Amino acid sequence: PKFTPMDSLTRDAARRIIQSGHSADMAAILEWLEREMAEAVAFTGPEVLEEVDLVSECILPVMNQMGRTLPRWVEPAVPEYSDLRGRYDHFGIRLGDSRRVLVYGGTDQEMNPDPSVNVLEVGSWEWWKPTVKGAAPSVTQGQAVAFCRNFLLVFGGTEKKDGSRSNGLWTLNVETWRWKHIRSIGNVPTPRSGHSLTAVDEAWELVLFGGSDASGQCQQDVHTMDCHQIGCWKLQLVAGRPPPARQAHSAAPIRGGMIVFGGYNTNLKFYHDVWMLKTGSWSWSRVVLHGAPVWDRAPLYRHMSVMGDSHLVIISNDGLTHSKVYTVHLEQGEWTTPILCGATPTPRFGQSMTNLGDSRLLFFGGCTDRFTYKDVALLDLHLPWALERWLWKGQRFSHGCIFGHLSPKLLTRIISSIAWVD
């Protein structure tokens, strides 16, 4: 069968309706465009490309009218800050509900540990260095970091003096900016590195999972700590089949529990699976997903974040040639690859990834084999999540910038057919 493009009169009518901005008319015309698009995707050739170019001059005004933009990379204008060195394998932590991101630790260009603390003001994009008092943690790599009740907590990692594993616990009060070494009691986790420490249940409880112990063996145990009793550990008995033992994984809070992704085991087997820990029932379950990407053979350490209650965002970097963004819809159980506008940051590894809580992820630093970065980039996903799979389907029409080649017809259909919510 041959695809028949719409006639010029129909094109003009659709264009006028879309330009008018009347929601009822737009809904009607774009419902029709949806059917047209469903028919068009079965074909290739110049007729289809002409068809999907229906309302190219209307897309940006309509998006602006809706108060939305497409998912994109943004490079904010950050004033020069000479006290900050490039680094990798550091931590970027949002301080509660504030518009501040604290950057701690990492390794610099000369492979020296950097225990400094720096703060980025989101919005003005100004860096500043607090005057920190007290002895900083003695660990330099593989530690886990979380934030609760005005305290940055650091647990475990590799000791700077002799390379041994630690199970030490430190806090940094972000009001007084004083470090304190905490004496742990209870069922204290064994010394380890590459574990995760996650604030769950609205940041009132900390969950420690996995890591490798002093012998290099990966673990799969779960320990918890009440944020009102910092230093008092409990070994949590969890029902269900647990994830395979691992280290260098990602963990993030989600409503009712925690999500775990990736990592690798003692034999350097890399994982790309997703697991959910429900903290109400204390039970593990594996999240069954379809359409998984073809992964590079590299760990994805702290490269995952949760948007809302049902979407994961995962960044895959090989540090050489590519930087890819994948998303997971937990309820639908599928992987997708969104199309993004803007300039993708230089491929790297070891960067920090901070969820700003407004559908934006902040990236800082990282390195390649030759260079260590101190730049800042934003991944702005401020878009109704139901649009995601349609943007992904539109890739067949895209060969670069989304506005240059992606189907305006598809985008227009997206704009009208989704309930636009904050």
CSV table of C-alpha atoms in Angstrom, one decimal, residues 128-375:
chain,number,residue,atom,x,y,z
A,128,TRP,CA,31.3,28.9,47.8
A,129,LYS,CA,33.4,27.0,50.3
A,130,PRO,CA,32.2,26.8,53.9
A,131,THR,CA,34.7,27.1,56.8
A,132,VAL,CA,34.7,23.4,57.9
A,133,LYS,CA,35.9,22.5,61.4
A,134,GLY,CA,36.8,19.2,63.0
A,135,ALA,CA,38.7,16.2,61.5
A,136,ALA,CA,37.4,15.1,58.1
A,137,PRO,CA,36.8,11.4,57.5
A,138,SER,CA,39.9,9.3,57.1
A,139,VAL,CA,38.5,7.4,54.2
A,140,THR,CA,39.2,8.5,50.6
A,141,GLN,CA,37.5,6.1,48.3
A,142,GLY,CA,34.5,3.7,48.2
A,143,GLN,CA,32.6,5.4,51.1
A,144,ALA,CA,28.8,5.9,51.1
A,145,VAL,CA,27.2,9.3,51.7
A,146,ALA,CA,23.6,10.3,52.6
A,147,PHE,CA,21.9,13.4,54.1
A,148,CYS,CA,19.3,13.6,56.9
A,149,ARG,CA,18.3,16.1,59.6
A,150,ASN,CA,20.9,18.7,58.6
A,151,PHE,CA,23.7,16.1,58.7
A,152,LEU,CA,25.8,14.7,55.9
A,153,LEU,CA,26.7,11.2,56.9
A,154,VAL,CA,29.8,9.3,55.6
A,155,PHE,CA,30.2,5.6,56.3
A,156,GLY,CA,32.9,3.1,55.4
A,157,GLY,CA,35.2,3.2,52.5
A,158,THR,CA,39.0,2.8,52.1
A,159,GLU,CA,41.4,4.2,54.6
A,160,LYS,CA,43.9,6.7,53.2
A,161,LYS,CA,46.7,5.6,55.5
A,162,ASP,CA,46.9,1.9,54.6
A,163,GLY,CA,44.1,1.1,52.0
A,164,SER,CA,42.2,-1.1,54.5
A,165,ARG,CA,38.3,-1.2,54.6
A,166,SER,CA,36.6,0.9,57.2
A,167,ASN,CA,33.3,0.9,59.1
A,168,GLY,CA,33.8,4.3,60.5
A,169,LEU,CA,30.9,6.8,60.7
A,170,TRP,CA,31.2,10.6,60.4
A,171,THR,CA,28.7,13.4,60.3
A,172,LEU,CA,29.0,16.9,59.0
A,173,ASN,CA,26.6,19.4,60.5
A,174,VAL,CA,25.6,21.7,57.6
A,175,GLU,CA,24.6,24.5,60.0
A,176,THR,CA,27.8,24.6,62.1
A,177,TRP,CA,30.0,23.0,59.4
A,178,ARG,CA,31.7,20.7,61.9
A,179,TRP,CA,32.9,17.1,61.3
A,180,LYS,CA,32.3,14.6,64.0
A,181,HIS,CA,33.5,11.0,64.3
A,182,ILE,CA,30.5,8.9,65.6
A,183,ARG,CA,30.9,5.8,67.7
A,184,SER,CA,28.7,3.1,66.2
A,185,ILE,CA,26.7,0.6,68.4
A,186,GLY,CA,24.4,-2.3,67.7
A,187,ASN,CA,24.8,-4.5,64.7
A,188,VAL,CA,27.4,-2.4,63.1
A,189,PRO,CA,28.1,-3.3,59.4
A,190,THR,CA,31.4,-4.9,58.7
A,191,PRO,CA,34.2,-2.8,57.2
A,192,ARG,CA,33.4,-2.4,53.5
A,193,SER,CA,33.7,-0.3,50.3
A,194,GLY,CA,31.5,0.3,47.3
A,195,HIS,CA,28.2,0.0,49.3
A,196,SER,CA,25.2,2.4,49.2
A,197,LEU,CA,23.7,4.4,52.0
A,198,THR,CA,20.2,5.7,51.2
A,199,ALA,CA,17.8,8.0,53.1
A,200,VAL,CA,14.3,6.5,52.8
A,201,ASP,CA,10.9,7.1,54.2
A,202,GLU,CA,11.1,10.9,53.7
A,203,ALA,CA,14.7,10.8,55.0
A,204,TRP,CA,14.0,9.5,58.5
A,205,GLU,CA,15.8,6.2,58.0
A,206,LEU,CA,19.0,5.2,56.4
A,207,VAL,CA,19.5,1.9,54.5
A,208,LEU,CA,22.9,0.4,53.9
A,209,PHE,CA,23.2,-2.3,51.2
A,210,GLY,CA,26.0,-4.3,49.7
A,211,GLY,CA,29.6,-3.4,49.2
A,212,SER,CA,32.8,-5.5,49.4
A,213,ASP,CA,34.4,-6.5,52.7
A,214,ALA,CA,38.0,-6.6,53.9
A,215,SER,CA,38.6,-9.8,51.9
A,216,GLY,CA,37.2,-8.3,48.7
A,217,GLN,CA,34.0,-10.4,48.8
A,218,CYS,CA,30.8,-8.7,47.8
A,219,GLN,CA,27.9,-8.6,50.3
A,220,GLN,CA,24.1,-8.5,50.1
A,221,ASP,CA,23.2,-7.7,53.6
A,222,VAL,CA,20.9,-4.8,54.7
A,223,HIS,CA,21.5,-2.6,57.7
A,224,THR,CA,19.4,0.3,58.9
A,225,MET,CA,19.8,3.3,61.1
A,226,ASP,CA,17.1,5.7,62.5
A,227,CYS,CA,18.0,9.3,61.8
A,228,HIS,CA,17.0,10.2,65.3
A,229,GLN,CA,19.6,7.7,66.7
A,230,ILE,CA,22.6,8.3,64.5
A,231,GLY,CA,25.2,5.6,65.2
A,232,CYS,CA,22.8,2.9,66.3
A,233,TRP,CA,22.7,0.2,63.7
A,234,LYS,CA,20.3,-2.7,63.1
A,235,LEU,CA,20.8,-5.7,60.9
A,236,GLN,CA,17.6,-5.9,58.9
A,237,LEU,CA,16.1,-9.3,58.2
A,238,VAL,CA,14.5,-9.0,54.7
A,239,ALA,CA,12.1,-11.5,53.1
A,240,GLY,CA,12.2,-12.5,49.5
A,241,ARG,CA,15.2,-13.4,47.2
A,242,PRO,CA,17.8,-10.6,47.6
A,243,PRO,CA,19.8,-9.1,44.8
A,244,PRO,CA,23.1,-11.0,44.0
A,245,ALA,CA,25.9,-9.6,46.2
A,246,ARG,CA,27.5,-6.6,44.6
A,247,GLN,CA,29.4,-3.3,45.0
A,248,ALA,CA,29.5,0.0,43.1
A,249,HIS,CA,25.8,-0.1,42.4
A,250,SER,CA,23.2,2.7,42.5
A,251,ALA,CA,20.5,3.1,45.1
A,252,ALA,CA,17.8,5.7,45.4
A,253,PRO,CA,14.7,6.3,47.5
A,254,ILE,CA,11.2,5.7,46.1
A,255,ARG,CA,7.8,5.9,47.8
A,256,GLY,CA,7.6,2.9,50.2
A,257,GLY,CA,11.3,1.9,49.8
A,258,MET,CA,14.4,1.9,47.8
A,259,ILE,CA,15.5,1.0,44.2
A,260,VAL,CA,18.8,-0.7,43.5
A,261,PHE,CA,20.4,-0.8,40.0
A,262,GLY,CA,23.6,-2.1,38.5
A,263,GLY,CA,27.0,-2.7,40.1
A,264,TYR,CA,29.3,-5.7,39.8
A,265,ASN,CA,30.3,-8.8,41.9
A,266,THR,CA,33.5,-10.2,43.2
A,267,ASN,CA,34.3,-11.8,39.8
A,268,LEU,CA,33.7,-8.5,37.9
A,269,LYS,CA,30.3,-9.6,36.5
A,270,PHE,CA,28.5,-6.4,35.7
A,271,TYR,CA,24.8,-6.2,36.6
A,272,HIS,CA,22.1,-4.1,34.9
A,273,ASP,CA,19.2,-5.4,36.8
A,274,VAL,CA,16.7,-3.4,38.9
A,275,TRP,CA,15.5,-4.4,42.4
A,276,MET,CA,13.0,-2.9,44.8
A,277,LEU,CA,13.3,-3.1,48.6
A,278,LYS,CA,10.0,-2.4,50.3
A,279,THR,CA,10.6,-0.9,53.7
A,280,GLY,CA,7.1,-1.3,55.0
A,281,SER,CA,7.2,-5.1,54.7
A,282,TRP,CA,11.0,-5.4,54.4
A,283,SER,CA,11.0,-7.5,51.3
A,284,TRP,CA,13.0,-7.7,48.1
A,285,SER,CA,11.6,-8.2,44.6
A,286,ARG,CA,13.2,-8.0,41.2
A,287,VAL,CA,11.6,-5.5,38.8
A,288,VAL,CA,10.9,-7.3,35.5
A,289,LEU,CA,11.6,-5.0,32.6
A,290,HIS,CA,11.4,-5.3,28.8
A,291,GLY,CA,13.4,-3.7,26.0
A,292,ALA,CA,16.7,-3.4,27.8
A,293,PRO,CA,19.5,-1.5,26.1
A,294,VAL,CA,22.7,-3.1,24.9
A,295,TRP,CA,25.1,-2.2,27.8
A,296,ASP,CA,28.8,-1.4,27.7
A,297,ARG,CA,31.0,-3.5,29.9
A,298,ALA,CA,31.4,-0.8,32.5
A,299,PRO,CA,30.0,-0.2,36.0
A,300,LEU,CA,27.3,2.3,36.4
A,301,TYR,CA,28.2,3.6,39.9
A,302,ARG,CA,25.8,6.3,41.3
A,303,HIS,CA,24.4,6.8,37.8
A,304,MET,CA,20.7,6.4,38.6
A,305,SER,CA,18.1,8.7,40.0
A,306,VAL,CA,14.3,8.4,40.6
A,307,MET,CA,11.8,10.9,39.1
A,308,GLY,CA,8.5,10.9,40.8
A,309,ASP,CA,7.3,7.5,42.1
A,310,SER,CA,7.6,5.4,39.0
A,311,HIS,CA,10.5,6.5,36.7
A,312,LEU,CA,14.2,5.8,36.8
A,313,VAL,CA,16.7,7.9,34.9
A,314,ILE,CA,20.0,6.1,34.2
A,315,ILE,CA,23.1,7.6,32.5
A,316,SER,CA,25.6,5.3,30.8
A,317,ASN,CA,29.0,6.8,30.1
A,318,ASP,CA,32.0,4.9,28.7
A,319,GLY,CA,34.3,7.9,29.3
A,320,LEU,CA,35.4,7.8,25.6
A,321,THR,CA,32.8,8.2,22.9
A,322,HIS,CA,29.3,8.3,24.2
A,323,SER,CA,26.9,9.5,26.9
A,324,LYS,CA,23.5,7.9,26.8
A,325,VAL,CA,20.3,8.5,28.8
A,326,TYR,CA,17.9,5.7,29.5
A,327,THR,CA,14.6,5.7,31.4
A,328,VAL,CA,12.6,3.0,33.1
A,329,HIS,CA,8.9,3.2,33.7
A,330,LEU,CA,8.4,0.9,36.7
A,331,GLU,CA,4.7,0.4,36.3
A,332,GLN,CA,4.8,-0.3,32.6
A,333,GLY,CA,8.0,-2.4,33.0
A,334,GLU,CA,9.9,-1.0,30.0
A,335,TRP,CA,13.1,0.7,29.1
A,336,THR,CA,13.0,3.7,26.8
A,337,THR,CA,15.6,6.1,25.3
A,338,PRO,CA,14.3,9.7,25.2
A,339,ILE,CA,15.4,12.1,22.6
A,340,LEU,CA,17.1,15.1,24.1
A,341,CYS,CA,17.8,18.6,22.8
A,342,GLY,CA,20.9,20.6,23.6
A,343,ALA,CA,24.6,19.7,23.6
A,344,THR,CA,25.4,16.4,25.4
A,345,PRO,CA,28.2,16.8,27.9
A,346,THR,CA,31.6,15.4,27.0
A,347,PRO,CA,31.6,11.6,27.6
A,348,ARG,CA,33.2,10.9,31.0
A,349,PHE,CA,33.0,8.7,34.1
A,350,GLY,CA,33.0,9.4,37.8
A,351,GLN,CA,30.7,12.4,37.7
A,352,SER,CA,28.1,13.1,40.4
A,353,MET,CA,24.4,13.1,39.6
A,354,THR,CA,22.1,15.0,41.9
A,355,ASN,CA,18.3,15.0,41.8
A,356,LEU,CA,17.2,18.6,42.3
A,357,GLY,CA,13.6,17.5,42.9
A,358,ASP,CA,12.0,19.5,40.0
A,359,SER,CA,12.5,17.1,37.2
A,360,ARG,CA,16.1,18.3,36.8
A,361,LEU,CA,19.3,16.3,37.4
A,362,LEU,CA,22.6,18.2,38.0
A,363,PHE,CA,25.9,16.7,36.8
A,364,PHE,CA,29.2,17.9,38.1
A,365,GLY,CA,32.8,16.9,37.3
A,366,GLY,CA,34.0,13.5,36.2
A,367,CYS,CA,37.0,12.6,34.2
A,368,THR,CA,38.4,10.8,31.1
A,369,ASP,CA,41.8,9.1,30.8
A,370,ARG,CA,43.4,12.6,30.1
A,371,PHE,CA,41.3,15.2,31.8
A,372,THR,CA,39.4,16.0,35.0
A,373,TYR,CA,36.3,18.2,34.8
A,374,LYS,CA,34.7,20.8,37.1
A,375,ASP,CA,31.9,21.8,34.8
